[in-house]
mmCIF file of C-alpha atoms in Angstrom:
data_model
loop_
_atom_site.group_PDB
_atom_site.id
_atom_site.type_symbol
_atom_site.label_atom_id
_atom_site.label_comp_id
_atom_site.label_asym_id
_atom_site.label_seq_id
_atom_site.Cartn_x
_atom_site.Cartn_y
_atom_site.Cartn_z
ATOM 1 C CA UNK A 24 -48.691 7.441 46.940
ATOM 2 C CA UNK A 25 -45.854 9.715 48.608
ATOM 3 C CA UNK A 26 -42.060 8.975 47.681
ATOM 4 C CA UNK A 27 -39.876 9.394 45.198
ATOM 5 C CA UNK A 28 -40.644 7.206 42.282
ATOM 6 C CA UNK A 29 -40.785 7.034 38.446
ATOM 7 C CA UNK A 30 -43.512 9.154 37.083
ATOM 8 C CA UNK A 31 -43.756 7.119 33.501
ATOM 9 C CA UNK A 32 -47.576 6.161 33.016
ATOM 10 C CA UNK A 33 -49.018 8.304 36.032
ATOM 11 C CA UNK A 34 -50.701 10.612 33.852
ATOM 12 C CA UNK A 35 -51.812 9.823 30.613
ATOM 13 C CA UNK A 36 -51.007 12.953 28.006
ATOM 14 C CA UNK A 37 -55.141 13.982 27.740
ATOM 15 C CA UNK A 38 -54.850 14.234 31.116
ATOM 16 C CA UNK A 39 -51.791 16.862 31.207
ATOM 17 C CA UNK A 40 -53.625 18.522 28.104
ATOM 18 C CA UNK A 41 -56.117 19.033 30.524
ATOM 19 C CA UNK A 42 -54.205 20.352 33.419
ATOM 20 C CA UNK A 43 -52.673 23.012 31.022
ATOM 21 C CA UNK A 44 -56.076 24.060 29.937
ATOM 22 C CA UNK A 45 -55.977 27.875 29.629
ATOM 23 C CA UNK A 46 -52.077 28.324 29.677
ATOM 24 C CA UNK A 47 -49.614 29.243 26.501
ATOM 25 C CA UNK A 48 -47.969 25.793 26.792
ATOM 26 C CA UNK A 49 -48.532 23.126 23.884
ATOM 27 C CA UNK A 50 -47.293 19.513 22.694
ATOM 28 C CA UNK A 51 -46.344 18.234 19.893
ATOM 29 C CA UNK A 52 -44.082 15.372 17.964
ATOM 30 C CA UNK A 53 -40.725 16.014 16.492
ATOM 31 C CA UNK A 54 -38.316 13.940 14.051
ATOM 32 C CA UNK A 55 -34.342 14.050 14.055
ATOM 33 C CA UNK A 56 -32.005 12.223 12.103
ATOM 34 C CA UNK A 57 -29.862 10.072 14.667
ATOM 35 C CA UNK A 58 -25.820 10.820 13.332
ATOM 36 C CA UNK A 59 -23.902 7.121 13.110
ATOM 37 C CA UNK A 60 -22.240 6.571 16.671
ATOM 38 C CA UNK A 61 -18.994 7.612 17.037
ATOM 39 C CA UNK A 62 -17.140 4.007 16.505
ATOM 40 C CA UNK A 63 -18.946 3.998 13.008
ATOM 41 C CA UNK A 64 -17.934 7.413 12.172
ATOM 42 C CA UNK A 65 -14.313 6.465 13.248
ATOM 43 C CA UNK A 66 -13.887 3.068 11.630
ATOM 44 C CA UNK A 67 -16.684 2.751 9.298
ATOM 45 C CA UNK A 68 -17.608 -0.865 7.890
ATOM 46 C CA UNK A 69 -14.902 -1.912 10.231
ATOM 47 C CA UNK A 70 -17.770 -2.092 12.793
ATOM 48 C CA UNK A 71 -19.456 -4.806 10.777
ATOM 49 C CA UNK A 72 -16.697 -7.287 11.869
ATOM 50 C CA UNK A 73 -16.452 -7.086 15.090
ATOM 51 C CA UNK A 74 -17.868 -9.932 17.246
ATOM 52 C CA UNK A 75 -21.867 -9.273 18.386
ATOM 53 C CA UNK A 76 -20.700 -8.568 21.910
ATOM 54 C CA UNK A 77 -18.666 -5.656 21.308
ATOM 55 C CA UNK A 78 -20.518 -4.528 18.051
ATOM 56 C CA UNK A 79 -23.625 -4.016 20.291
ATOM 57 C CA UNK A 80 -21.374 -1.959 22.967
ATOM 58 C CA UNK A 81 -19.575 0.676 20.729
ATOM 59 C CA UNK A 82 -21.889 0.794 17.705
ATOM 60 C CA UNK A 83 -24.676 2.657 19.729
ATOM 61 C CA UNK A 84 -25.238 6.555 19.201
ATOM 62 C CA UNK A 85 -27.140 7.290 22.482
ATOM 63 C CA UNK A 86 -25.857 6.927 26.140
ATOM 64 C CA UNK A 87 -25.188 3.746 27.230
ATOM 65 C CA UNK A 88 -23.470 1.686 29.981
ATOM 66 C CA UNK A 89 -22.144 -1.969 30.999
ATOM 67 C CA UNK A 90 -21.534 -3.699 34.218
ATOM 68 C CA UNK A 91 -19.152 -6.628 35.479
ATOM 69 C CA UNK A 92 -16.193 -7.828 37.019
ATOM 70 C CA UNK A 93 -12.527 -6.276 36.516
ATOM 71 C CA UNK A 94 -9.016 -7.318 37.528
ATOM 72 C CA UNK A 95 -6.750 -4.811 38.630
ATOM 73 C CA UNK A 96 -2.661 -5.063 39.005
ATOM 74 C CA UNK A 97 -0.833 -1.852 39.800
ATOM 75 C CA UNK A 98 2.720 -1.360 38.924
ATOM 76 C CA UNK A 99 5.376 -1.430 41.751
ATOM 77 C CA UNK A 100 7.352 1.592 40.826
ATOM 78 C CA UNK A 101 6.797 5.017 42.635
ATOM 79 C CA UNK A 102 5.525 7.085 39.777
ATOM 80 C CA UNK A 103 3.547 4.163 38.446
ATOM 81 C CA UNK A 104 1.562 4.521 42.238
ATOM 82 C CA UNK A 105 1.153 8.062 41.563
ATOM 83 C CA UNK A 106 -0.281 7.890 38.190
ATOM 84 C CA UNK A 107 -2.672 5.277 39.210
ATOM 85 C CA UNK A 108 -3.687 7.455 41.939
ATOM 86 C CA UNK A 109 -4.232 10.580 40.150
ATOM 87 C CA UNK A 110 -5.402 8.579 37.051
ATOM 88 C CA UNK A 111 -8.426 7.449 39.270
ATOM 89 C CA UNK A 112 -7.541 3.261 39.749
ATOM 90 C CA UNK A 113 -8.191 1.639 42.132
ATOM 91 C CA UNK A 114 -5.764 -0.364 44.695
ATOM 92 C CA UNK A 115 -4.946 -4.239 43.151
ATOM 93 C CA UNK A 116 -7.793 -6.831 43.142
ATOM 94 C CA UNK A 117 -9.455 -9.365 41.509
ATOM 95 C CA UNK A 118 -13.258 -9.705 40.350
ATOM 96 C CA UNK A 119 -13.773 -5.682 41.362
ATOM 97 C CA UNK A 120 -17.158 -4.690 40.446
ATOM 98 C CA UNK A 121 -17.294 -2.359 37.364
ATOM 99 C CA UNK A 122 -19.010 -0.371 35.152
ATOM 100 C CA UNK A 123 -18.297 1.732 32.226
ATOM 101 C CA UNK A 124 -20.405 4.553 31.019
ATOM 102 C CA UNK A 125 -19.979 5.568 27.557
ATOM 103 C CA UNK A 126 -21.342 9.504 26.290
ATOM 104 C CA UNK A 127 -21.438 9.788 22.898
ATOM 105 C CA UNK A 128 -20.722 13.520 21.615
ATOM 106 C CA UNK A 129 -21.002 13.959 17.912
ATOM 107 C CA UNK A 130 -18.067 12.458 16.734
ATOM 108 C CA UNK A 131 -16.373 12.300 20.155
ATOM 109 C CA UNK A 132 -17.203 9.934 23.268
ATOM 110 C CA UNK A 133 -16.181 9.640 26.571
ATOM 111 C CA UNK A 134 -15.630 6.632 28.475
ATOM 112 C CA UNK A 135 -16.192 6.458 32.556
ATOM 113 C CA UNK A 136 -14.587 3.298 33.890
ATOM 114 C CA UNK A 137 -16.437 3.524 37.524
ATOM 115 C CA UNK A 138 -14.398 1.281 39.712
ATOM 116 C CA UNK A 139 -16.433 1.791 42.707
ATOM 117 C CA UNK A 140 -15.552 4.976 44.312
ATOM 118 C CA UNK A 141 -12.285 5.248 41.793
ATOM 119 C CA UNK A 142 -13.075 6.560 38.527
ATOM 120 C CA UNK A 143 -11.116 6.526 35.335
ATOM 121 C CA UNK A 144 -12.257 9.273 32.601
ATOM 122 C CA UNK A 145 -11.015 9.139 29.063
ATOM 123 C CA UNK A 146 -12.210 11.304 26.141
ATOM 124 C CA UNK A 147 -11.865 9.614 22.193
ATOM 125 C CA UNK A 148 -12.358 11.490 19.163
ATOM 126 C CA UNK A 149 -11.053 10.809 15.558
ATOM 127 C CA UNK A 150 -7.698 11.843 14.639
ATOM 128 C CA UNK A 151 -7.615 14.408 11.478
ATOM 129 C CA UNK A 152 -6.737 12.845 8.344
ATOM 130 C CA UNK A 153 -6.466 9.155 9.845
ATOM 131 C CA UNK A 154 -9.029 6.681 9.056
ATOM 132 C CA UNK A 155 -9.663 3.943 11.788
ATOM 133 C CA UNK A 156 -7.195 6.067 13.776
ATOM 134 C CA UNK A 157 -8.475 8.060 17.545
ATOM 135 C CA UNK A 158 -6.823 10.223 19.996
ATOM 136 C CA UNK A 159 -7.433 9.239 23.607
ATOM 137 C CA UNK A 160 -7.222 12.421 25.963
ATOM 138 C CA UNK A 161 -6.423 11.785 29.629
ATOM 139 C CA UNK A 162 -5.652 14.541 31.838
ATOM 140 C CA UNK A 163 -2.876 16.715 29.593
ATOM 141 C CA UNK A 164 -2.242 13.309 27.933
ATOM 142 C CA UNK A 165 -3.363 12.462 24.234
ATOM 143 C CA UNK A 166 -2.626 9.160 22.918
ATOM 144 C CA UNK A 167 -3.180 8.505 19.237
ATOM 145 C CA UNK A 168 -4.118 4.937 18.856
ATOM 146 C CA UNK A 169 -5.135 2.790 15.295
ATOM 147 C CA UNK A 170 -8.043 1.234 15.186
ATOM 148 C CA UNK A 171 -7.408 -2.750 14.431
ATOM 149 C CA UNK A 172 -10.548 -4.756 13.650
ATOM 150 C CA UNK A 173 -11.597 -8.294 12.651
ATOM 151 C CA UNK A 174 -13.667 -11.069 13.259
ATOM 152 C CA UNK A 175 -11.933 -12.051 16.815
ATOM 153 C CA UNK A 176 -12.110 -8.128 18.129
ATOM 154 C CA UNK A 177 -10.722 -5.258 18.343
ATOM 155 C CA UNK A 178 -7.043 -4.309 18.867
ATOM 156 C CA UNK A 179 -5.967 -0.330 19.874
ATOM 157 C CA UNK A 180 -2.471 -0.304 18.762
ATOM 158 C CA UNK A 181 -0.397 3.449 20.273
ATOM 159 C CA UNK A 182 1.220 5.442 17.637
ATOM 160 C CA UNK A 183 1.856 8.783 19.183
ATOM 161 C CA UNK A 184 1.411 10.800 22.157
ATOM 162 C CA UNK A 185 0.792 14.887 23.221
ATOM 163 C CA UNK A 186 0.943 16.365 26.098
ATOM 164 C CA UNK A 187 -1.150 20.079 26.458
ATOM 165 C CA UNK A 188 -0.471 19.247 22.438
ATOM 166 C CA UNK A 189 3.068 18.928 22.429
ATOM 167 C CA UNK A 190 4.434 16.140 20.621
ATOM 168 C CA UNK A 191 6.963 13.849 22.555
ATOM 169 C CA UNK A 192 8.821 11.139 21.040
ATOM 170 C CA UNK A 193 7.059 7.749 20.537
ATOM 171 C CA UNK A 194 10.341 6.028 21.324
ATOM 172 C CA UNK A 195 10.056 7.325 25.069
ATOM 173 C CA UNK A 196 6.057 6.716 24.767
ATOM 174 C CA UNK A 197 4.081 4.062 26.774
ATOM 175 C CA UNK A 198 3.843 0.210 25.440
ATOM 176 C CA UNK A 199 0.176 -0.975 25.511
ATOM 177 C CA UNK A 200 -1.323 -3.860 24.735
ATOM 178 C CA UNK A 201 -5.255 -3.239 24.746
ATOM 179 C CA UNK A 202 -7.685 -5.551 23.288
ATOM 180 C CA UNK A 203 -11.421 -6.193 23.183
ATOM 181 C CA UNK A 204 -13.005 -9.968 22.305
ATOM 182 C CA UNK A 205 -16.153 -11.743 22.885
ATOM 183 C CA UNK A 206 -16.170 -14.846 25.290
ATOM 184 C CA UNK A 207 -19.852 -16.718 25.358
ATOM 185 C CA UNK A 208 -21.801 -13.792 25.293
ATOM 186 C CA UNK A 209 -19.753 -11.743 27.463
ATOM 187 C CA UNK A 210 -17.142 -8.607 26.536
ATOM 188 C CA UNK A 211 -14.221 -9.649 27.466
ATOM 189 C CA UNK A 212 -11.252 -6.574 27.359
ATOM 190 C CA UNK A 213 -7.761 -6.357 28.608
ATOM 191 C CA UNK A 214 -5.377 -3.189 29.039
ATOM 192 C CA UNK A 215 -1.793 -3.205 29.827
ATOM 193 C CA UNK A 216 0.147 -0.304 30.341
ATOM 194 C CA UNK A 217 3.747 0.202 30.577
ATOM 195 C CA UNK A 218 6.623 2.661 30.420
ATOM 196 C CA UNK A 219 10.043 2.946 29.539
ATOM 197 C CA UNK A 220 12.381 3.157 32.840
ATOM 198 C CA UNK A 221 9.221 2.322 35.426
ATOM 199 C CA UNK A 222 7.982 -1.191 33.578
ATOM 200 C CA UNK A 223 4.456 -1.532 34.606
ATOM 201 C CA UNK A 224 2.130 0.939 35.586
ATOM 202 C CA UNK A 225 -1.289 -0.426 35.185
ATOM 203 C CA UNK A 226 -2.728 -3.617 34.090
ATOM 204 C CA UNK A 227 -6.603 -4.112 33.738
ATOM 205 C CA UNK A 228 -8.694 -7.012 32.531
ATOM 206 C CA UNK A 229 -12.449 -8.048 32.643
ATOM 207 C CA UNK A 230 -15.444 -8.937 31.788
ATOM 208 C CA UNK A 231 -19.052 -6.518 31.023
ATOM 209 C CA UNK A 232 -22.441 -7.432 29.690
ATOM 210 C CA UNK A 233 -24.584 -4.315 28.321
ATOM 211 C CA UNK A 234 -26.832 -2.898 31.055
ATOM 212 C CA UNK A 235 -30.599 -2.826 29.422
#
């Protein structure tokens, strides 16, 4: 059959032996220990009381991605625009399709929030010294952010912020509400972002389900 197409169960691995009759090429069958995911590493039994939902999403150490429907509600103010814009969100809308690819790196993992054509990249990796505590990096941005967990969700409360590793005053830093629960058997999150002098600049909320 010609095309493009999935090659798993084509050829059965006697049959490749075969094919590679002759040449220096072999097979064979190796173990690795699989580190914790990154969330566990980060927050340790904290994991264990989250809500199934968004246990299944975070606590995960391989690739992995969810799809759904998002909210969006830009702030008004000039510079808010701009930062949306070179942040990657998209225009205002409700029930936006989304998905969110997360890449787990060691202790690090990076979060894709594909909003269509618009994409919003984040990288998270622990914070020296702080248990349950991450810094987000976002462009020359780092946010450092605690780590709040319980049996309704998760909560990521800002406690400091970098820029190209700088530290800036938290008094002038953003206020953000960002919180992660389970509704049914969906993920349910919600983001809201605002800054001193320019009120909003971006508000996200949603819903994702765990791609297979």
């Amino acid at each position: 059959e010609t095309g493009a197409r999935a090659g798993f169960g084509v050829l059965t691995l006697d049959e490749f032996r075969a094919g590679f009759a002759g040449l220096a090429i072999a097979d064979g069958v190796a173990e690795k220990a699989v580190p914790p995911s990154p969330f566990r590493q980060w927050i340790g039994a904290g994991v264990d009381r989250l809500p199934p939902a968004i246990r299944v999403l975070h606590d995960d150490p391989f690739e992995r991605s969810a799809s759904g429907t998002v909210t969006v509600t830009r702030g008004a103010h000039p510079v808010a625009v701009l930062l949306c814009r070179l942040l990657g969100f998209p225009e205002s809308g409700s029930d936006r399709p989304l998905v969110v690819e997360f890449e787990p790196h060691a202790a690090d993992e990076i979060w894709r929030r594909c909003f269509g054509a618009s994409v919003f990249r984040s990288r998270l990796r622990p914070w020296p010294g702080r248990p349950s505590h991450v810094r987000e990096a976002i462009g020359p941005l780092t946010y450092g952010m605690e780590l709040v967990t319980d049996a309704e969700g998760l909560r990521m409360e800002f406690r400091r912020w970098w820029l190209c590793g700088i530290p800036l005053p938290a008094r002038l830093g953003p206020r953000v509400e960002a919180r992660q629960w389970q509704d049914g058997d969906d993920y349910r999150f919600l983001v809201d972002i605002s800054a001193p002098g320019i009120g909003r600049v971006i508000a996200y909320q949603g819903r994702l389900r765990l791609n297979p």
